[in-house]
mmCIF file with all atom_site columns, C-alpha atoms in Angstrom:
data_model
loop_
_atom_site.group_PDB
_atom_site.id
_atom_site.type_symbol
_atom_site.label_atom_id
_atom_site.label_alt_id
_atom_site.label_comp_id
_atom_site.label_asym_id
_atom_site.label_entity_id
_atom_site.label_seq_id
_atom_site.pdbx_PDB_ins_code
_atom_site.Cartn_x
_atom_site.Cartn_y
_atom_site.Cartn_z
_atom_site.occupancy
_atom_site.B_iso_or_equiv
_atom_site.pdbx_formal_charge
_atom_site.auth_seq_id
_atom_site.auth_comp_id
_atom_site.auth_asym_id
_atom_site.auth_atom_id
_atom_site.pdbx_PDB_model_num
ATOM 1   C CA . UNK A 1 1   ? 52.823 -7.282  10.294  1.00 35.00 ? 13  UNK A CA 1
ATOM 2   C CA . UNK A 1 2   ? 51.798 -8.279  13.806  1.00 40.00 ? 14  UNK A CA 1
ATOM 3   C CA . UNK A 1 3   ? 47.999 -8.925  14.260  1.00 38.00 ? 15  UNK A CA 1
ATOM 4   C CA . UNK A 1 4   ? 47.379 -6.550  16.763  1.00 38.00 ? 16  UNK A CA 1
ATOM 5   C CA . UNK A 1 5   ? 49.363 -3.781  14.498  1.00 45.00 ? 17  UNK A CA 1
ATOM 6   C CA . UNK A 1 6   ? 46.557 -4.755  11.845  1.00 64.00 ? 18  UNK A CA 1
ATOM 7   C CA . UNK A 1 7   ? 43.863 -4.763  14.615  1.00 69.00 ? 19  UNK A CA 1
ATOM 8   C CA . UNK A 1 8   ? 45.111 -1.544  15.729  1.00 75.00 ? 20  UNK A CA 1
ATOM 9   C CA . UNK A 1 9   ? 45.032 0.167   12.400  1.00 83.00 ? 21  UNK A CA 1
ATOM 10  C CA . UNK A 1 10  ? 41.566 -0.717  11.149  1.00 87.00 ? 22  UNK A CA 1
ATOM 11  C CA . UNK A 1 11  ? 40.938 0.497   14.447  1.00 88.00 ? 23  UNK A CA 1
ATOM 12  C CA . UNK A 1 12  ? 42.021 4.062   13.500  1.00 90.00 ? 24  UNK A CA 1
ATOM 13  C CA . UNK A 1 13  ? 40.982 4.000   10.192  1.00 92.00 ? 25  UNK A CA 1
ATOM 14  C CA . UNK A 1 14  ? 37.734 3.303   11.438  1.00 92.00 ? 26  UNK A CA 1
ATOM 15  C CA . UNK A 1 15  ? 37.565 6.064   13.695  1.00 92.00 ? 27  UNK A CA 1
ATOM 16  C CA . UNK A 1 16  ? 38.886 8.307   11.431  1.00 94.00 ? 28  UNK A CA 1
ATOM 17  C CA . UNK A 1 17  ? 35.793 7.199   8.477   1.00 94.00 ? 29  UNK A CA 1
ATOM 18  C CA . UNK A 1 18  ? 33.692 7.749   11.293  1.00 93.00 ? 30  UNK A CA 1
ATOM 19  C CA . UNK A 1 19  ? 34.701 11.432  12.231  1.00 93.00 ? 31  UNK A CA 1
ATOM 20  C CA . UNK A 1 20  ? 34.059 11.428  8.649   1.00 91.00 ? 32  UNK A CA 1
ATOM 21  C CA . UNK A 1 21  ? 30.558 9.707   8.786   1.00 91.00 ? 33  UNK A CA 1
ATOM 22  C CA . UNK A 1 22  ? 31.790 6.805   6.033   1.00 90.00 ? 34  UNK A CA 1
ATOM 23  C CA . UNK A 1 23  ? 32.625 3.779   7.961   1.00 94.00 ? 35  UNK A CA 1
ATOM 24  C CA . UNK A 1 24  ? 30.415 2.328   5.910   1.00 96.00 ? 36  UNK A CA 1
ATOM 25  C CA . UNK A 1 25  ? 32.526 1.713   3.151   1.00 95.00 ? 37  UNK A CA 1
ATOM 26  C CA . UNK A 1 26  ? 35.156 -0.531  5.604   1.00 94.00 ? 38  UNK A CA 1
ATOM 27  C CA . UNK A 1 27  ? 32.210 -2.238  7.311   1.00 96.00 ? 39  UNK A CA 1
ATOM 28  C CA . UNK A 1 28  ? 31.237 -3.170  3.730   1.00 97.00 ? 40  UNK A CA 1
ATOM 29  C CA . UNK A 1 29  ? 34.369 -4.229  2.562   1.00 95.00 ? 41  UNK A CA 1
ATOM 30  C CA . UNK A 1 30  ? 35.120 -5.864  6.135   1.00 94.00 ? 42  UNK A CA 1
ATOM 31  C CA . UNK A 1 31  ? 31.875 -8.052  5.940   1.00 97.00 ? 43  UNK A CA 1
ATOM 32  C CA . UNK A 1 32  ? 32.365 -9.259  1.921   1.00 97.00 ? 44  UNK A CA 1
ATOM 33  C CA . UNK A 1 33  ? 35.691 -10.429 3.445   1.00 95.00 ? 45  UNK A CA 1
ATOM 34  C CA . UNK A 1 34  ? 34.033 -12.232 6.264   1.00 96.00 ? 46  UNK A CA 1
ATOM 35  C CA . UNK A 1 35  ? 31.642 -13.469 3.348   1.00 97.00 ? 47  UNK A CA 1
ATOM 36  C CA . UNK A 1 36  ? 34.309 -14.994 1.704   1.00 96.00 ? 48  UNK A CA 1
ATOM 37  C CA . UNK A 1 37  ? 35.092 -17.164 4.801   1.00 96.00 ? 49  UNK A CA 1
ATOM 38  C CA . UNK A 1 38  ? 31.764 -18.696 5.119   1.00 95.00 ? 50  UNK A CA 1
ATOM 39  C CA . UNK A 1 39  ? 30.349 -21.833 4.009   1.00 95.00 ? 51  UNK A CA 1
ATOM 40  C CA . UNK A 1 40  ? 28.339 -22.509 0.367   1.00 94.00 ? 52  UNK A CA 1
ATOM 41  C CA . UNK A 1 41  ? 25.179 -22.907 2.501   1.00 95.00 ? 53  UNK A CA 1
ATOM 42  C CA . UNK A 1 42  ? 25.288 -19.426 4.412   1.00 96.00 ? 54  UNK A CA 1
ATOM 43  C CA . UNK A 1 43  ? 26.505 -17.894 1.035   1.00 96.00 ? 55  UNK A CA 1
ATOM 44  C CA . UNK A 1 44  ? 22.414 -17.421 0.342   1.00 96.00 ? 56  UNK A CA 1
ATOM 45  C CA . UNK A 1 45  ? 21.202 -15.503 3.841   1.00 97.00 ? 57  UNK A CA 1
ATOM 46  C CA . UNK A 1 46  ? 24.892 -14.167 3.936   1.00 98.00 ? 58  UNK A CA 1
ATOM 47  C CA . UNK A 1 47  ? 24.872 -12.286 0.499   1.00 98.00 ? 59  UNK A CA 1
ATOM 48  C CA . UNK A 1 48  ? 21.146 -11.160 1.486   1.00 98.00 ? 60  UNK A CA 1
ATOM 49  C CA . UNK A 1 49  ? 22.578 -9.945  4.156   1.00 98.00 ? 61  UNK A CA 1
ATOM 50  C CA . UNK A 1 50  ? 25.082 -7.645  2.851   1.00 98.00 ? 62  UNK A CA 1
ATOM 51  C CA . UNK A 1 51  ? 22.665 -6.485  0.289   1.00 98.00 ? 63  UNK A CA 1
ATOM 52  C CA . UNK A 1 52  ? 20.016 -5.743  2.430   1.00 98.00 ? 64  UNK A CA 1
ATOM 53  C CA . UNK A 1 53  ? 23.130 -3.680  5.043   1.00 98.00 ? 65  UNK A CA 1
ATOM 54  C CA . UNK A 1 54  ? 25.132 -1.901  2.257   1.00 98.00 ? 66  UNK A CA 1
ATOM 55  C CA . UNK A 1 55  ? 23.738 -2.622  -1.415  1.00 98.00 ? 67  UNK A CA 1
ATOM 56  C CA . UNK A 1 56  ? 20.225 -1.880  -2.152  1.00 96.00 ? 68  UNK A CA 1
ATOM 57  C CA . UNK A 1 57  ? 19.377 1.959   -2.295  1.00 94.00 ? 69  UNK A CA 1
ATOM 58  C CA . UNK A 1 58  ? 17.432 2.113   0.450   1.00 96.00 ? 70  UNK A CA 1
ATOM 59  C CA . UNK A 1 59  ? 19.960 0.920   2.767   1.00 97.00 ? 71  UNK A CA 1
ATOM 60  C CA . UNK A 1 60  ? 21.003 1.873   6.381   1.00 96.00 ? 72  UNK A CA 1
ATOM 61  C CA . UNK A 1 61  ? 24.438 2.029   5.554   1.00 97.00 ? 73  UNK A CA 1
ATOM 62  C CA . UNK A 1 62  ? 24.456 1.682   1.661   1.00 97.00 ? 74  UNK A CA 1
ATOM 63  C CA . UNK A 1 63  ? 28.092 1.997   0.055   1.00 97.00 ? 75  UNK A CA 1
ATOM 64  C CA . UNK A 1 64  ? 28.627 4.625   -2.990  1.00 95.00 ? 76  UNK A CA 1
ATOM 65  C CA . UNK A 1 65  ? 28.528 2.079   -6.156  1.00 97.00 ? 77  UNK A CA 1
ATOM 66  C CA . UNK A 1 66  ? 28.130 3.419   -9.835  1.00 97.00 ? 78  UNK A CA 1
ATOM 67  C CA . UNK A 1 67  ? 24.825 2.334   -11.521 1.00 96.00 ? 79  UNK A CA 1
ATOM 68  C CA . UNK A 1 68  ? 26.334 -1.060  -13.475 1.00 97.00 ? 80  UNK A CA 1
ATOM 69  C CA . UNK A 1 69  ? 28.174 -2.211  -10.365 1.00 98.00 ? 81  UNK A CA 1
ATOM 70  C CA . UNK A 1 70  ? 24.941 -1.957  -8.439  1.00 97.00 ? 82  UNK A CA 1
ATOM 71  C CA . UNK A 1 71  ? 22.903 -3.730  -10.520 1.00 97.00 ? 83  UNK A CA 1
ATOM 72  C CA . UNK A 1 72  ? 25.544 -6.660  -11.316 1.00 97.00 ? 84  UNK A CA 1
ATOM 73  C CA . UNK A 1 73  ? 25.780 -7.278  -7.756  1.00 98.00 ? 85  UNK A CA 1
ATOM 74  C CA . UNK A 1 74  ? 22.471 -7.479  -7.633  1.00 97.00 ? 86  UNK A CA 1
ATOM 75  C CA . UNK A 1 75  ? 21.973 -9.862  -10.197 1.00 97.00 ? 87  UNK A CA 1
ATOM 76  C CA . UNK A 1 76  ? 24.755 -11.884 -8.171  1.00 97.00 ? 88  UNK A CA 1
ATOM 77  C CA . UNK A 1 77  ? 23.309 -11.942 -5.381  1.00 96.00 ? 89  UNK A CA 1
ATOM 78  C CA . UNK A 1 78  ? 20.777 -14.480 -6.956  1.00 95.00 ? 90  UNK A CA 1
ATOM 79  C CA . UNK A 1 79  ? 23.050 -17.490 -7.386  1.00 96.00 ? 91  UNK A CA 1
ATOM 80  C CA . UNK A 1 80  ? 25.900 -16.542 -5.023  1.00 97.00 ? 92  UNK A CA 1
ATOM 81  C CA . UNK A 1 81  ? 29.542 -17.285 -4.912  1.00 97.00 ? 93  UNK A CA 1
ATOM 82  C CA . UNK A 1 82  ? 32.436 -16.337 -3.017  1.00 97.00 ? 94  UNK A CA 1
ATOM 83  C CA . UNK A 1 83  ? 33.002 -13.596 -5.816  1.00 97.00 ? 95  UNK A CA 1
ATOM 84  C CA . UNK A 1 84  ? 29.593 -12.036 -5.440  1.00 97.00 ? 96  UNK A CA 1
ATOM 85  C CA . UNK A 1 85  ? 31.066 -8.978  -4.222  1.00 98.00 ? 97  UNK A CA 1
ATOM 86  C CA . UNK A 1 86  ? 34.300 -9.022  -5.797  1.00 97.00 ? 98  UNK A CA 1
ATOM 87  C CA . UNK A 1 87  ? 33.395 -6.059  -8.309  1.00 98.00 ? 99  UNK A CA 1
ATOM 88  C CA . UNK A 1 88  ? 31.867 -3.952  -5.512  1.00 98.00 ? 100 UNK A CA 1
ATOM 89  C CA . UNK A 1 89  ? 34.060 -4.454  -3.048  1.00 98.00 ? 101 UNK A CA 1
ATOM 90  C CA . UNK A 1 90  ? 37.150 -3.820  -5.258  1.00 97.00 ? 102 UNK A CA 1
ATOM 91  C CA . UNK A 1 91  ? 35.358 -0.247  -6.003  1.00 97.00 ? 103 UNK A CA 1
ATOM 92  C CA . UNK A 1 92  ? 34.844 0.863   -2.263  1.00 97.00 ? 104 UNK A CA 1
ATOM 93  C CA . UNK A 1 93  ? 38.410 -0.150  -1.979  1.00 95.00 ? 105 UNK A CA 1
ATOM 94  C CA . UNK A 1 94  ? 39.408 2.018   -4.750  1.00 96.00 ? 106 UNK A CA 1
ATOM 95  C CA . UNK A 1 95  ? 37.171 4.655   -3.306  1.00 94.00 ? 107 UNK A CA 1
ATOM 96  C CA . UNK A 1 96  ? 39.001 4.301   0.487   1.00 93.00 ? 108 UNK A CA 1
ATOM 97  C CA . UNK A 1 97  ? 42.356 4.056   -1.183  1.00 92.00 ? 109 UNK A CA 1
ATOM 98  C CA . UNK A 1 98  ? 41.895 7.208   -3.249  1.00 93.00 ? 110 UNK A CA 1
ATOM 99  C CA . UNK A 1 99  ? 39.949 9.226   -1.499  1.00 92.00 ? 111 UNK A CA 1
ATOM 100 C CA . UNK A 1 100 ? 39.384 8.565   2.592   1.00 93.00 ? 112 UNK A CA 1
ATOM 101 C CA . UNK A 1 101 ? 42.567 6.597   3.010   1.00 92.00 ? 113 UNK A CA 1
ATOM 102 C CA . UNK A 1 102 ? 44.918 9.313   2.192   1.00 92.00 ? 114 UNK A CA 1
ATOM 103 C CA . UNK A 1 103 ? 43.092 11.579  4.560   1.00 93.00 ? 115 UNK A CA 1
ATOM 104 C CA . UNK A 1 104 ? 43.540 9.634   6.949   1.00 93.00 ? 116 UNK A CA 1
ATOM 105 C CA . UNK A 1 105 ? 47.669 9.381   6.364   1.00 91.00 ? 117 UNK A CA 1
ATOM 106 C CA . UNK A 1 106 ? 47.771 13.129  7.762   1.00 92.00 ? 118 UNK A CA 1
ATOM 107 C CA . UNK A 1 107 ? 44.820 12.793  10.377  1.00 93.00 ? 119 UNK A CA 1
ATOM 108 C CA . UNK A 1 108 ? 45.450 12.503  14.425  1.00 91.00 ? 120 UNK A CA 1
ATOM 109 C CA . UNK A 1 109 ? 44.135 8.947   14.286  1.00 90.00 ? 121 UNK A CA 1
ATOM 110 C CA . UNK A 1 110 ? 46.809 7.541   11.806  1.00 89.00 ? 122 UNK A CA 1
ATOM 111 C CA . UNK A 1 111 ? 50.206 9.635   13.978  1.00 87.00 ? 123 UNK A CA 1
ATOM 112 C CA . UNK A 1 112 ? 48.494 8.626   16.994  1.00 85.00 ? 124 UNK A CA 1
ATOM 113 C CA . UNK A 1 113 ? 48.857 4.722   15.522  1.00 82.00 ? 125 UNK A CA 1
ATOM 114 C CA . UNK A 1 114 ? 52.277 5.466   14.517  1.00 81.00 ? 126 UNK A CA 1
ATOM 115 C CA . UNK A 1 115 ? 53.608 6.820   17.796  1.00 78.00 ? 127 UNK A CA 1
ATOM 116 C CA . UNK A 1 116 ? 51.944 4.320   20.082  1.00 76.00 ? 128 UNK A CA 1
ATOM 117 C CA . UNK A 1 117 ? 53.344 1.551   17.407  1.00 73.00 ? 129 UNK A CA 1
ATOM 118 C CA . UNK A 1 118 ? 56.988 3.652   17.723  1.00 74.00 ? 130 UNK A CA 1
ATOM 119 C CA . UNK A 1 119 ? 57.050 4.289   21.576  1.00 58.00 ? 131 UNK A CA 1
ATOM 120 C CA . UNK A 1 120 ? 57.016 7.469   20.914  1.00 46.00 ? 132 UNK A CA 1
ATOM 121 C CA . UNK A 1 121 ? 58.991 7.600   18.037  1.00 42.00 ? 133 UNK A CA 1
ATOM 122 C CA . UNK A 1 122 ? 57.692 9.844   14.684  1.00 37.00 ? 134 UNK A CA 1
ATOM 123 C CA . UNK A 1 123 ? 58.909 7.081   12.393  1.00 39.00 ? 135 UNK A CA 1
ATOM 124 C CA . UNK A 1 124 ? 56.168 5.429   9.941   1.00 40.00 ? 136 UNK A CA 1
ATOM 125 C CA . UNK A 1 125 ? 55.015 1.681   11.079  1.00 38.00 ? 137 UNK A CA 1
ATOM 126 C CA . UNK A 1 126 ? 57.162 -0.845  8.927   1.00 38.00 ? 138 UNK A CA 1
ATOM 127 C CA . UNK A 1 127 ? 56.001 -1.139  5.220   1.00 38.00 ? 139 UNK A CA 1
ATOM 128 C CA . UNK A 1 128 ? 53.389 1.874   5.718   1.00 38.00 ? 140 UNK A CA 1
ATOM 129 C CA . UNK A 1 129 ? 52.788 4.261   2.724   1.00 38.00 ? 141 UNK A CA 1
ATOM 130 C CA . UNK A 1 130 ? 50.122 5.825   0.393   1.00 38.00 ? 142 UNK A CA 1
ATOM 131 C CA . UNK A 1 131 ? 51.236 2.448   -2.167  1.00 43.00 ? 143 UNK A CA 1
ATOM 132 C CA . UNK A 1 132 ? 50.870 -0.120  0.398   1.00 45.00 ? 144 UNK A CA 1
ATOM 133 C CA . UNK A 1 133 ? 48.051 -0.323  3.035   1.00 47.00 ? 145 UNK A CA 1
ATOM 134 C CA . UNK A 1 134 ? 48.223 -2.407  5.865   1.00 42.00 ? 146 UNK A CA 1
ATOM 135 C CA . UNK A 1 135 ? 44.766 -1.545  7.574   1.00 47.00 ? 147 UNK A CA 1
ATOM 136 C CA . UNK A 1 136 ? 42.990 -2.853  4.377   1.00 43.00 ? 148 UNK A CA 1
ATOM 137 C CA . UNK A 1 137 ? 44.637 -6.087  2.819   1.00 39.00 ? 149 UNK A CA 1
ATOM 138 C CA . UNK A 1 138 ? 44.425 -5.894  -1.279  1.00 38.00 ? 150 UNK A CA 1
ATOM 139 C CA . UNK A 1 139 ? 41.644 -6.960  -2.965  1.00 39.00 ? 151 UNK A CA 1
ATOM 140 C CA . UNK A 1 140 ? 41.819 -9.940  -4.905  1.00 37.00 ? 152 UNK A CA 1
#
């Protein structure tokens, strides 16, 4: 899929999580991607970071994570990898996939994707469905 068809869409989704007031569940799984990307020496401040944003309970955007989850990404967090978040993160996915993302299928935000994408046409972007989710690459 183009880039800017992928840009586009996490675009939407996006919006539509925020008409929804859970965009923090793609910023989340957004920034353990960008995690993945960074160096072993920012892995430290980096995985601080995205515990202090989205993991600990108290905060500003914290993510919906069951009890265990929580506290094994926690324990993670103390000699970090690039999996750190690969438990967590494969839950909010789940949790978007499940719940939010097939919302979004029959909102305005995803047809208004679809017809700019079609030029007007009300066919479905290539390779779109409910199975396969081009806004949110699969976890690994």
């Amino acid at each position: 899929m183009e880039p800017m068809l992928f840009l586009g869409g996490i675009v939407a989704f996006r919006s539509f999580l925020q008409s929804e007031y859970s965009e923090e569940n793609l910023d989340f799984w957004l920034a353990c991607e960008n995690y993945k990307t960074k160096s072993t020496a920012k892995l430290s401040s980096k995985a601080q970071k995205i515990y202090e944003d989205f993991i600990s309970v108290e905060a500003p955007r914290e993510v919906n994570l069951d009890s265990v989850t929580r506290e094994e990404t926690i324990k993670s967090i103390l000699h970090p990898t690039y999996s750190t978040f690969e438990q967590a993160q494969h839950k909010i996915f789940i949790l978007m996939e499940k719940d939010s993302y097939r919302r979004f299928l029959k909102s305005h935000f995803y047809l208004d994707v679809v017809h700019l994408t079609n030029n007007g046409s009300t066919k479905k972007m290539k390779g779109l469905s409910t199975d396969s989710n081009p806004f949110i690459p699969q976890c690994a």
